[in-house]
mmCIF file of C-alpha atoms and ligand atoms in Angstrom:
data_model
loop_
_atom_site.group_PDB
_atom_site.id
_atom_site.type_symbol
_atom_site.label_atom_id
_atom_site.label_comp_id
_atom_site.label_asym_id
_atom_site.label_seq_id
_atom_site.Cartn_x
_atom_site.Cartn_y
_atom_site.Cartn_z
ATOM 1 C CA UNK A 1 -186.102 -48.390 -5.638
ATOM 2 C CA UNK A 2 -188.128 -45.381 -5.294
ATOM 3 C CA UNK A 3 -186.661 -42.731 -2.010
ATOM 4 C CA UNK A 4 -189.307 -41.033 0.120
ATOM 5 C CA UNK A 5 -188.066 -38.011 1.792
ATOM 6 C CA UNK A 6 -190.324 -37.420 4.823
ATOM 7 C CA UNK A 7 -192.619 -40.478 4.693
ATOM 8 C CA UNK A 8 -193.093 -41.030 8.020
ATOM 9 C CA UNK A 9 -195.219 -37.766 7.509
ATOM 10 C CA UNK A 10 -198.938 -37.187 6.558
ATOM 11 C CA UNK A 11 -198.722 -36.854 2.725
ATOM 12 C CA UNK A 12 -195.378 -38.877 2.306
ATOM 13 C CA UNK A 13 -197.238 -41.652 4.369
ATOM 14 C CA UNK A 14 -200.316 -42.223 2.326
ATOM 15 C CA UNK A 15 -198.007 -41.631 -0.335
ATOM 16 C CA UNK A 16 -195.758 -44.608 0.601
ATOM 17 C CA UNK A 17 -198.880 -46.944 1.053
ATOM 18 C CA UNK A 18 -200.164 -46.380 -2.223
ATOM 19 C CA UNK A 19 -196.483 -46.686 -4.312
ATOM 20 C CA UNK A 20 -195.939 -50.052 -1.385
ATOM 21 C CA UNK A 21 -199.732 -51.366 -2.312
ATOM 22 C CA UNK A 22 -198.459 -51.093 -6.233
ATOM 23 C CA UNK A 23 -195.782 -53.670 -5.157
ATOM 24 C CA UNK A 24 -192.930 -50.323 -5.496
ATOM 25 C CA UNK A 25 -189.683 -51.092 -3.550
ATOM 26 C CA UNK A 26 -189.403 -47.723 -1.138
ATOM 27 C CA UNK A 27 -187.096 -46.327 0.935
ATOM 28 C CA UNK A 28 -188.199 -43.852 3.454
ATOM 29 C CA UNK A 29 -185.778 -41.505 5.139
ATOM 30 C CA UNK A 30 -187.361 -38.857 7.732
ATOM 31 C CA UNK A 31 -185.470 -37.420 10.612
ATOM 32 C CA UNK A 32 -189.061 -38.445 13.035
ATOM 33 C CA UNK A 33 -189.169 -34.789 13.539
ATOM 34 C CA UNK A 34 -192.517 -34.218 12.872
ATOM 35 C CA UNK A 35 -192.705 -37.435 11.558
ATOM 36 C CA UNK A 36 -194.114 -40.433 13.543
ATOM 37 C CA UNK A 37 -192.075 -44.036 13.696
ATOM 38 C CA UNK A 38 -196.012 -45.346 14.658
ATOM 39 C CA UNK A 39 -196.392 -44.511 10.819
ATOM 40 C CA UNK A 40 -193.293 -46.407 9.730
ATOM 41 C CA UNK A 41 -194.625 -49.374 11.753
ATOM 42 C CA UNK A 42 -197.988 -49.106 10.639
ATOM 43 C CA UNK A 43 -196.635 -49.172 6.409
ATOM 44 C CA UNK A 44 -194.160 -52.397 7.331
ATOM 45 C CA UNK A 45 -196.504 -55.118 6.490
ATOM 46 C CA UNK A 46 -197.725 -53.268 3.320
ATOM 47 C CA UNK A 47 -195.111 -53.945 1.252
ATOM 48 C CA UNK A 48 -191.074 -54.096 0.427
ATOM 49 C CA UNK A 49 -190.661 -50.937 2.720
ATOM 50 C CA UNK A 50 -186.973 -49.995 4.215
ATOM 51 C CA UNK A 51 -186.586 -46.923 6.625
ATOM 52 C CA UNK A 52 -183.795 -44.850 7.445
ATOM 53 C CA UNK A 53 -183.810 -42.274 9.954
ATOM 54 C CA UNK A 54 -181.582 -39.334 9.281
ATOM 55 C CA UNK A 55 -181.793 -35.657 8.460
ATOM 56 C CA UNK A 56 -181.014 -34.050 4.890
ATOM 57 C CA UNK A 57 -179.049 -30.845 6.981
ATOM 58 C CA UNK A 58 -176.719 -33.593 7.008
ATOM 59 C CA UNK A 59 -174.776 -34.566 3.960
ATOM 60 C CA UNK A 60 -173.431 -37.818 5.130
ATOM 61 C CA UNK A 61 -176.864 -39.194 6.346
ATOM 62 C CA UNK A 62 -178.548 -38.569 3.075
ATOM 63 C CA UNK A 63 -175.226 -39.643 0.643
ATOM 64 C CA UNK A 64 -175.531 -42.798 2.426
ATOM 65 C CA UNK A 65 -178.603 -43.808 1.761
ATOM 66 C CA UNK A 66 -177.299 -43.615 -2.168
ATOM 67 C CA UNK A 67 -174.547 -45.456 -1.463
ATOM 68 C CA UNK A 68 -176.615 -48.391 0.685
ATOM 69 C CA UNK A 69 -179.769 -48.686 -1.745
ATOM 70 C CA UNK A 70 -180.059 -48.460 -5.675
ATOM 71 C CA UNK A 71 -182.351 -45.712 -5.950
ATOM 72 C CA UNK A 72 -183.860 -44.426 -9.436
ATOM 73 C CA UNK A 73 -186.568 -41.683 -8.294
ATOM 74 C CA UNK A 74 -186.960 -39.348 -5.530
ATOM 75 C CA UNK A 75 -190.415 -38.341 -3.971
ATOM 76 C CA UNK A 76 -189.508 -35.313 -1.900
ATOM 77 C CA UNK A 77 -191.542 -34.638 0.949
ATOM 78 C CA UNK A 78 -189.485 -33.412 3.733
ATOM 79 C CA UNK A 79 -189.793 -30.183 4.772
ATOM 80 C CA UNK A 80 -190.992 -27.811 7.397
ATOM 81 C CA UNK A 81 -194.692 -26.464 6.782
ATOM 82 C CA UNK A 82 -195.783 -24.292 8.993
ATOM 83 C CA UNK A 83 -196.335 -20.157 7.874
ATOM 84 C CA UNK A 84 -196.390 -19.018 11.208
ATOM 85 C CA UNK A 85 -193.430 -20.593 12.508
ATOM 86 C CA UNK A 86 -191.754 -19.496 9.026
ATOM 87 C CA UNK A 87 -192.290 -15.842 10.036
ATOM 88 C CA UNK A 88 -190.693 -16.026 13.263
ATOM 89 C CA UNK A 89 -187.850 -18.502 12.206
ATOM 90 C CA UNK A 90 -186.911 -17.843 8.813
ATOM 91 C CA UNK A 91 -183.088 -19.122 9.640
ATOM 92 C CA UNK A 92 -184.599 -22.980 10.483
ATOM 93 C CA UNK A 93 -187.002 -22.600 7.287
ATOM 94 C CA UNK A 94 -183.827 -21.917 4.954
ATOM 95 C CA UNK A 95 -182.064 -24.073 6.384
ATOM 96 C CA UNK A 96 -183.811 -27.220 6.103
ATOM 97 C CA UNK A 97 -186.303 -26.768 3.635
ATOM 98 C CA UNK A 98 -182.886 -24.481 1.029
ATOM 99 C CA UNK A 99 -180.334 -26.496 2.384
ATOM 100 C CA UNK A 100 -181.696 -29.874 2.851
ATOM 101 C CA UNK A 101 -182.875 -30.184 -0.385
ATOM 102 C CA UNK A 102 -179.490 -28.886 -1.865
ATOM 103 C CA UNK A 103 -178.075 -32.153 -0.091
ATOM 104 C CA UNK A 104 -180.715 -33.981 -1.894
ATOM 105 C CA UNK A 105 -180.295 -32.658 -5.002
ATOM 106 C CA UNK A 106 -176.212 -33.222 -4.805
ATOM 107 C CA UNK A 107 -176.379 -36.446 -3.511
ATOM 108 C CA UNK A 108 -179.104 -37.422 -6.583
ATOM 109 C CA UNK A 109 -176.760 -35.987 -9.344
ATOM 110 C CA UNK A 110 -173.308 -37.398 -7.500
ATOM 111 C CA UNK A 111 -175.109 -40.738 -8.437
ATOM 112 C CA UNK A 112 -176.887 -40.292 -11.497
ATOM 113 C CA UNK A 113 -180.121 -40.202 -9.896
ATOM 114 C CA UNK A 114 -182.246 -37.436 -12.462
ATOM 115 C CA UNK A 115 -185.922 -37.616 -11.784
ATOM 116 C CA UNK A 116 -187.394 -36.386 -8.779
ATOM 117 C CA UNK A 117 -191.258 -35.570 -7.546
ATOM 118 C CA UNK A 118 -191.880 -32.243 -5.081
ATOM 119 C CA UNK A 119 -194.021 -31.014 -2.862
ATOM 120 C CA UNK A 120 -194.702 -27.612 -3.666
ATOM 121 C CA UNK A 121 -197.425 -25.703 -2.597
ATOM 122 C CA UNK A 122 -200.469 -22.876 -3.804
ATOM 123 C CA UNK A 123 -199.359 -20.662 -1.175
ATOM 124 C CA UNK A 124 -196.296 -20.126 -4.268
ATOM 125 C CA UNK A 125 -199.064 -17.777 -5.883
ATOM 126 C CA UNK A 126 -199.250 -15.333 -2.563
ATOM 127 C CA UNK A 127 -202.824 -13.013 -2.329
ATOM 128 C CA UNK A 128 -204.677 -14.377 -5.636
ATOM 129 C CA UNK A 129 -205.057 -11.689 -8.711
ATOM 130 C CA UNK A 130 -207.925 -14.514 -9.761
ATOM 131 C CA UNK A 131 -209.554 -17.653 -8.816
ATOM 132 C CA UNK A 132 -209.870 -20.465 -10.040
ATOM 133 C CA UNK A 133 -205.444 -20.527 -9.328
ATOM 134 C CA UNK A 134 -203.954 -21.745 -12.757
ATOM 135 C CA UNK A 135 -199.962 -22.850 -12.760
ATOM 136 C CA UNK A 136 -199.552 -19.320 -14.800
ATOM 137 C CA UNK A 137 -200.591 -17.407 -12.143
ATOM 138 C CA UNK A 138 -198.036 -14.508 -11.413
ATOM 139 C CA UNK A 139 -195.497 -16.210 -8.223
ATOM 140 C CA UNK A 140 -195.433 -13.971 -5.297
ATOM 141 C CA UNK A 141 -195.432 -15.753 -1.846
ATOM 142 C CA UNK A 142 -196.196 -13.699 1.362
ATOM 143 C CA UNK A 143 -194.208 -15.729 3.943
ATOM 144 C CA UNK A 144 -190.892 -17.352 4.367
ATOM 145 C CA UNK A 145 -192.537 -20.992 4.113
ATOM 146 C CA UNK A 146 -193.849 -20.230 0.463
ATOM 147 C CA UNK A 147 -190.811 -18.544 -0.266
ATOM 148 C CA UNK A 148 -188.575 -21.942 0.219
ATOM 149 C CA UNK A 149 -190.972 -23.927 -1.549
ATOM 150 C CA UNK A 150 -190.963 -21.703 -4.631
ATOM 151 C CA UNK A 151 -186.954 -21.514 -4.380
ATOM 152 C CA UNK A 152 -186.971 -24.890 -4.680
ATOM 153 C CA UNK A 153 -188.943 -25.333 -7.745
ATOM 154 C CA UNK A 154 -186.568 -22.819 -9.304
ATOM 155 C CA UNK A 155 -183.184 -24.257 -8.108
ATOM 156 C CA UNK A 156 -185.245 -27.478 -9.590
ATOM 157 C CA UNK A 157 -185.232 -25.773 -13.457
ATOM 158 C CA UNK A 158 -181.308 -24.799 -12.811
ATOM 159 C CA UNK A 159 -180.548 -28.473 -11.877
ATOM 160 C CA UNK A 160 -182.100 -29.358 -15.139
ATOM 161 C CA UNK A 161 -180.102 -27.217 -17.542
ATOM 162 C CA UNK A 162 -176.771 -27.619 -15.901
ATOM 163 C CA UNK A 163 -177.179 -31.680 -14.726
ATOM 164 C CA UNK A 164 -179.770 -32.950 -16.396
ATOM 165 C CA UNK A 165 -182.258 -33.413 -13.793
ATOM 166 C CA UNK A 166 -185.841 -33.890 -14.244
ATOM 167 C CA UNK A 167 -188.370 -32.704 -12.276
ATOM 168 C CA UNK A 168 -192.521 -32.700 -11.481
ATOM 169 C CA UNK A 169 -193.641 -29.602 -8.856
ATOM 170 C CA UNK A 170 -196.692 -30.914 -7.616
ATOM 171 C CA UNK A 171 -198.250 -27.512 -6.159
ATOM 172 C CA UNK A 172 -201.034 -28.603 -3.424
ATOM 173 C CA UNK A 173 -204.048 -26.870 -2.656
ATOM 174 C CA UNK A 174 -205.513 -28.018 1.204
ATOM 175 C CA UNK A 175 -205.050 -31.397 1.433
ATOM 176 C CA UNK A 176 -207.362 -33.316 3.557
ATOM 177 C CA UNK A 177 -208.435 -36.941 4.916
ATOM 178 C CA UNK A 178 -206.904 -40.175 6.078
ATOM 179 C CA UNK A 179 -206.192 -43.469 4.717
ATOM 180 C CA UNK A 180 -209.510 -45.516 4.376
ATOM 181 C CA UNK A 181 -207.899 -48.694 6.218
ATOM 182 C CA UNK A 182 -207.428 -45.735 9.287
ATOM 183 C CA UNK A 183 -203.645 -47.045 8.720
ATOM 184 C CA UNK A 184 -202.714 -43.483 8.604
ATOM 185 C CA UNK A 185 -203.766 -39.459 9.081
ATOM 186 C CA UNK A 186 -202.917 -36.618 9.630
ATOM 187 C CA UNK A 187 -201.126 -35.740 12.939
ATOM 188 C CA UNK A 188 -199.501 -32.271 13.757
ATOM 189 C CA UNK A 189 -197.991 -30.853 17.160
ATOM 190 C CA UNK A 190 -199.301 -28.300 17.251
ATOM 191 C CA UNK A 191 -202.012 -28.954 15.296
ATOM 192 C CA UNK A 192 -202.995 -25.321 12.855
ATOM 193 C CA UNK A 193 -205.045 -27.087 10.220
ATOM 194 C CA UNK A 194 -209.072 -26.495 9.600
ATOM 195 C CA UNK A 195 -210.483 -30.267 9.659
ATOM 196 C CA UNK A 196 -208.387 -32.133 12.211
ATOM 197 C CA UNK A 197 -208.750 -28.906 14.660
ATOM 198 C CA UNK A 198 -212.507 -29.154 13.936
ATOM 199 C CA UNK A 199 -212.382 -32.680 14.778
ATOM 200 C CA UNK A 200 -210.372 -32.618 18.045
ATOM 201 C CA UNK A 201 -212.814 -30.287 19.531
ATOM 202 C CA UNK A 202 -215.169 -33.430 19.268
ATOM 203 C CA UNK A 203 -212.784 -35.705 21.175
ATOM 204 C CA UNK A 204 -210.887 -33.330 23.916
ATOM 205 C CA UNK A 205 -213.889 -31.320 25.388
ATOM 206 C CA UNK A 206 -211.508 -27.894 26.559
ATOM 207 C CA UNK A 207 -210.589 -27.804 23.048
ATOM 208 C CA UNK A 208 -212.988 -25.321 21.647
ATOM 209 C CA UNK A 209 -212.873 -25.128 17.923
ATOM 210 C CA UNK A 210 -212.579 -21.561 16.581
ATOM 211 C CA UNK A 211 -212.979 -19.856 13.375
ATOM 212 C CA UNK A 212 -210.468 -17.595 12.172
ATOM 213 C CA UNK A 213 -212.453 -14.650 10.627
ATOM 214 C CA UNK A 214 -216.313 -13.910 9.663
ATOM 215 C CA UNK A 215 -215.910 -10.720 7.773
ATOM 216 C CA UNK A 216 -214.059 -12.172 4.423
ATOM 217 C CA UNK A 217 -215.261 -10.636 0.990
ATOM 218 C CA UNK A 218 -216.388 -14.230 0.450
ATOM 219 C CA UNK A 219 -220.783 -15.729 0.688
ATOM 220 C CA UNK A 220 -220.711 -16.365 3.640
ATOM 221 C CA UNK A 221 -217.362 -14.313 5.251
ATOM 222 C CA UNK A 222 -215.180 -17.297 6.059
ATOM 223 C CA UNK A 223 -212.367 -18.164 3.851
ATOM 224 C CA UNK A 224 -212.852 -20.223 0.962
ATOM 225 C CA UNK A 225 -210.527 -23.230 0.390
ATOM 226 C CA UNK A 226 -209.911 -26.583 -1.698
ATOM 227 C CA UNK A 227 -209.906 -29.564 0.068
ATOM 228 C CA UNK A 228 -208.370 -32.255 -2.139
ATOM 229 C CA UNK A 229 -208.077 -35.715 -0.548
ATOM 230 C CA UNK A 230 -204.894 -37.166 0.456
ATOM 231 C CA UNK A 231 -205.388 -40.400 -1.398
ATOM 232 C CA UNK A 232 -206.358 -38.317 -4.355
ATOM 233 C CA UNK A 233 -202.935 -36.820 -3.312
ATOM 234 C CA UNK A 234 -200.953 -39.928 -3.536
ATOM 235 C CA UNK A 235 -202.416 -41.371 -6.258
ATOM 236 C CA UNK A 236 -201.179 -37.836 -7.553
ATOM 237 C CA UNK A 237 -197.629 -38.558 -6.569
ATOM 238 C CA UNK A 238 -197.679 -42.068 -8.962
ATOM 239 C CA UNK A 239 -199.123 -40.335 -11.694
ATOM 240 C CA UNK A 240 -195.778 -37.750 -11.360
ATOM 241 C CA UNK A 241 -193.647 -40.316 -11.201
ATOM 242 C CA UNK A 242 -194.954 -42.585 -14.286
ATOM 243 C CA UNK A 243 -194.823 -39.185 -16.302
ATOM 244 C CA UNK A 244 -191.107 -39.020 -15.283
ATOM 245 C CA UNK A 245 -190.302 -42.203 -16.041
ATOM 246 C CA UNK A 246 -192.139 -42.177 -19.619
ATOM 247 C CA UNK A 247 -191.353 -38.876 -20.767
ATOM 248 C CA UNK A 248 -188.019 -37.466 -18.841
ATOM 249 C CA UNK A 249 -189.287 -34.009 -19.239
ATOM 250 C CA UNK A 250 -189.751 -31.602 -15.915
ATOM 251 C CA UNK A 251 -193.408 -29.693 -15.858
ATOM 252 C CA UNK A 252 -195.271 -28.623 -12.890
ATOM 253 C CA UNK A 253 -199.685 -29.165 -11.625
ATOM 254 C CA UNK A 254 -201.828 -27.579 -9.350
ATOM 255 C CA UNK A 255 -203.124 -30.361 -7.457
ATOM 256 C CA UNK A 256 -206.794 -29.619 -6.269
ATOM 257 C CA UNK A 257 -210.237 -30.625 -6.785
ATOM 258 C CA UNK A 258 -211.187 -27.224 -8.554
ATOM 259 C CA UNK A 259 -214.004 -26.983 -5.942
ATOM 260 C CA UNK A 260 -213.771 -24.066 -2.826
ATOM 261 C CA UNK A 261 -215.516 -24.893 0.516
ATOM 262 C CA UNK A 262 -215.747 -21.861 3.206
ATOM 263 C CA UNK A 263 -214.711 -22.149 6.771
ATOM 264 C CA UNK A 264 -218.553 -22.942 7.382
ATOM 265 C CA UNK A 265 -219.434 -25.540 4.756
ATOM 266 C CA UNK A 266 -216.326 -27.435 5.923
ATOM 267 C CA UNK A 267 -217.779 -27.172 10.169
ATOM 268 C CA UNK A 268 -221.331 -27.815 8.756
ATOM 269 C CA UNK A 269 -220.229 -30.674 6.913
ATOM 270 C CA UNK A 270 -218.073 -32.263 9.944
ATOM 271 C CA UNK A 271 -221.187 -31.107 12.184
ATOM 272 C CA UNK A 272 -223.302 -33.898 9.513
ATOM 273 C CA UNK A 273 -220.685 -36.447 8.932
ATOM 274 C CA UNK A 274 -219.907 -37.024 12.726
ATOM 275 C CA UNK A 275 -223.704 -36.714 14.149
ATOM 276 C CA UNK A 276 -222.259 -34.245 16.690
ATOM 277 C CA UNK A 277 -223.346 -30.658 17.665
ATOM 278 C CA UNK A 278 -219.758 -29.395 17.778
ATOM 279 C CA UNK A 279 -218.652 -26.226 19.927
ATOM 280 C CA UNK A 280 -217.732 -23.182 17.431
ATOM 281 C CA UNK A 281 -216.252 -19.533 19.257
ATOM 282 C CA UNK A 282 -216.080 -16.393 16.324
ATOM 283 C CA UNK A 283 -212.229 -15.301 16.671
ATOM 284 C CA UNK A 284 -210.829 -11.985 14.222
ATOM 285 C CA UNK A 285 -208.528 -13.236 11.458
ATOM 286 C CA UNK A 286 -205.423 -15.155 11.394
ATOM 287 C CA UNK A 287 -202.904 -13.054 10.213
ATOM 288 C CA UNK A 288 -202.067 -13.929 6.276
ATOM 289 C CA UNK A 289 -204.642 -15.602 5.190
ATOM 290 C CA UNK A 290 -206.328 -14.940 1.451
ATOM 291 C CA UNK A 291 -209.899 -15.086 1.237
ATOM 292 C CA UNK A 292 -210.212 -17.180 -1.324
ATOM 293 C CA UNK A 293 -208.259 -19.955 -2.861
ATOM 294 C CA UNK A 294 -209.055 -23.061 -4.997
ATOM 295 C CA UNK A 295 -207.632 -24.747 -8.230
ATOM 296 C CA UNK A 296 -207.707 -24.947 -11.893
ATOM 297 C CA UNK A 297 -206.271 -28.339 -12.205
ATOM 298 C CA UNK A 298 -207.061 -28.850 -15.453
ATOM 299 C CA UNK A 299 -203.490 -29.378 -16.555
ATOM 300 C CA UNK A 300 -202.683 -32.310 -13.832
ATOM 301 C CA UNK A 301 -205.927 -33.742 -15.658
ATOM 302 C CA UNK A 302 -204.876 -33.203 -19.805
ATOM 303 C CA UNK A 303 -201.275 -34.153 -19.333
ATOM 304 C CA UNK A 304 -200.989 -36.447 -15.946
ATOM 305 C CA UNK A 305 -204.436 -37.965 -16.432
ATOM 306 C CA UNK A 306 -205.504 -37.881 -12.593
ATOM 307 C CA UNK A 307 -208.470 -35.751 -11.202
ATOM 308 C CA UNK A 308 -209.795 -35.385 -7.819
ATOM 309 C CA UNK A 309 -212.342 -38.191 -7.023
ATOM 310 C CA UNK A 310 -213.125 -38.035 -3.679
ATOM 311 C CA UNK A 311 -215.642 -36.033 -1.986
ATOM 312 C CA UNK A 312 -214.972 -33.378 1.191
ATOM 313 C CA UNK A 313 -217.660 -35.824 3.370
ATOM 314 C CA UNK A 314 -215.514 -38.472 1.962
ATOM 315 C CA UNK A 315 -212.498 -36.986 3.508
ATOM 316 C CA UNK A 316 -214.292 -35.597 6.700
ATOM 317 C CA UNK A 317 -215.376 -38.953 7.113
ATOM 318 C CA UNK A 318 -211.962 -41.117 6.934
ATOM 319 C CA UNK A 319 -209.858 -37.628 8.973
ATOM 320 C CA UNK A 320 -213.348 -38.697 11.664
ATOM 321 C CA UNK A 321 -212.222 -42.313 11.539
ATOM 322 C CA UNK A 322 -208.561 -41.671 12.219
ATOM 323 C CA UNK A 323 -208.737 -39.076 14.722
ATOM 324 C CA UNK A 324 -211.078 -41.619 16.903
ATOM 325 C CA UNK A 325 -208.590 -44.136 17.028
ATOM 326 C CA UNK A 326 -205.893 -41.690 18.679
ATOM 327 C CA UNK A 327 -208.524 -41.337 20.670
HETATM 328 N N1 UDP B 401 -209.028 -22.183 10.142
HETATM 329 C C1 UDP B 401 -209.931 -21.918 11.165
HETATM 330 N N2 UDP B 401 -209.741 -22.540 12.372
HETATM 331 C C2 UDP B 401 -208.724 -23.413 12.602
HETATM 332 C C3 UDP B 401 -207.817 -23.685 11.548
HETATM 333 C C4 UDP B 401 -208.003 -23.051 10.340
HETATM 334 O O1 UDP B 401 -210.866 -21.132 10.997
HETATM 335 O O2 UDP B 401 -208.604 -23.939 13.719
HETATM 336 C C5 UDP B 401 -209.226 -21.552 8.821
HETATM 337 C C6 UDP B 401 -208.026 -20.738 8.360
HETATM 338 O O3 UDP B 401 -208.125 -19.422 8.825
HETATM 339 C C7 UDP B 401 -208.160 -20.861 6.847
HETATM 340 C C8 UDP B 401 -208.794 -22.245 6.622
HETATM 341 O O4 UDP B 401 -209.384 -22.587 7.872
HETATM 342 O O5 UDP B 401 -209.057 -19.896 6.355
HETATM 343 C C9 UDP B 401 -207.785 -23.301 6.224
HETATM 344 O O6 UDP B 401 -206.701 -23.254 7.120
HETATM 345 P P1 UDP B 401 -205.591 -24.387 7.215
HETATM 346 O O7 UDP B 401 -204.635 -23.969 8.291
HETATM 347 O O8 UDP B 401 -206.231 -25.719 7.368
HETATM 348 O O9 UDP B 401 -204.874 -24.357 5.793
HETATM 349 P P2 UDP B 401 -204.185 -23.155 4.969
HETATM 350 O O10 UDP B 401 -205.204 -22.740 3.943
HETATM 351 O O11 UDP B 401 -203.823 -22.073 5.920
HETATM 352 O O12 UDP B 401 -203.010 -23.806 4.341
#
């Protein structure tokens, strides 16, 4: 049985459907933080799904879930995300995304559990030195967020020479999209991210989408992202895990589609896909954000065999879809 940490959230979700639709036995366990039990409910007919709500600060809630189920892999999603928040908090952002995933990593090795898939993230690489990103790009986050994420990956190799464990760091570029059967989507409170803000605005008439910066060293002076699609994303996760399984050897892929999209393309695009003439207002920058980021993934592609396949309209199209029907 395969354990999703944080599956109840947006990536861990479409990552449980696809590993349930593959006829994988799953446990999720989320603490429905920022989480959604509408998810949970939504994956139950899928497939051989069990759920356990409980929160990895906690030692004994995520040692029992070892003890109750027979678990051979870890997908670790669980985690808090948000930069902003990370700046002002740092305390709650070492706490559960450093300590939490110590109680993970215990409770995996206390039962001989050694292979385990992560969430890591591009914003490991800080302000880029040069674009397209490649996994050997020098490691210097600029916020408290990237900072746990890129702790993790290290107390990761130091698991591995002292217990054994195995590990795939799967670093994400933007990740984008709903599920195509609109079982799932995205679905933050408070909402920060590009496509599903530029979406709301269609749907809640006060909400007045803005862009964050027009005077980027960049074509057309909006930042320039990659936009890799979260079924791309799961089917991402699968491809970790088989490479686990087959090989027992820890390595670590930028997962992105190799393509960047500015601020614009990505409103002109939802402008197209959705028919509407969508509100815009000009705001200054956002504090921290590069200009310019997007992927070499070619090493997710030699050694893991996945690419991206999907296509930005493809993902504007399903994120359209799924925002509606909260609607
Ligand atoms: N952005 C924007 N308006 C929004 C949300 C985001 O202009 O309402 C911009 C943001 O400044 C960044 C890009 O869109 O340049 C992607 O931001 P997002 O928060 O989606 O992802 P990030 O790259 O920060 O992880």
């Amino acid at each position: 049985m395969i354990l999703i940490t944080g599956g109840a959230g947006y990536i861990g979700g479409h990552c449980a459907i696809h590993f349930l639709e593959r006829g994988k036995e799953i446990v999720i366990f989320d603490n429905l933080e920022n989480g959604h039990i509408e998810t949970i409910n939504a994956l139950k007919n899928i497939g051989n799904l069990h759920f356990v709500k409980g929160d990895l600060r906690d030692i004994d809630d995520i040692k029992s879930v070892f003890k109750q189920y027979d678990i051979d892999a870890v997908i670790h999603f669980a985690g808090y995300i948000q930069v902003e928040e990370s700046v002002k908090n740092p305390s709650k952002y070492y706490k559960n995304n450093i300590l939490g995933t110590l109680n993970l990593l215990d409770s995996m090795i206390e039962n001989n559990v050694k292979n385990i898939v992560f969430s890591s993230t591009c914003a490991v690489y800080g302000e880029p030195e040069y674009t397209p990103l490649d996994e050997k790009h020098k490691k210097n986050p600029l916020n408290p967020y990237g900072r746990t994420k890129l702790m993790i990956e290290n107390i990761l190799d130091d698991y591995e020479i002292a217990y054994g464990l195995k590990s795939v760091k799967l670093r994400y570029f933007n990740v984008a999209g709903a599920d195509s059967k609109t079982r799932t989507g995205e679905w933050h409170d408070p909402e920060t991210h590009l496509i599903p803000n530029i979406l709301k605005s269609v749907f809640e008439k006060d909400n007045i989408f803005k862009i964050f910066g027009t005077d980027y060293d960049t074509f057309d002076g909006t930042c320039i992202r990659d936009y890799v699609n979260v079924e791309d994303m799961a089917k991402a996760h699968m491809k970790a895990y088989l490479y686990l399984k087959e090989h027992q050897k820890s390595d670590v892929f930028n997962i992105g589609t190799e393509q960047g999209n500015s601020v614009k393309e990505v409103f002109d695009t939802a402008k197209s896909v959705t028919g509407k003439d969508i509100k815009v207002k000009l705001e200054p920058r956002r504090d921290g954000d590069a200009a310019k980021l997007f992927a070499d993934a070619s090493k997710a592609k030699k050694i893991l065999d996945w690419h991206s396949e999907k296509t930005l309209e493809e993902s504007i199209k399903t994120a359209y879809l799924w925002e509606k029907s909260r609607h």
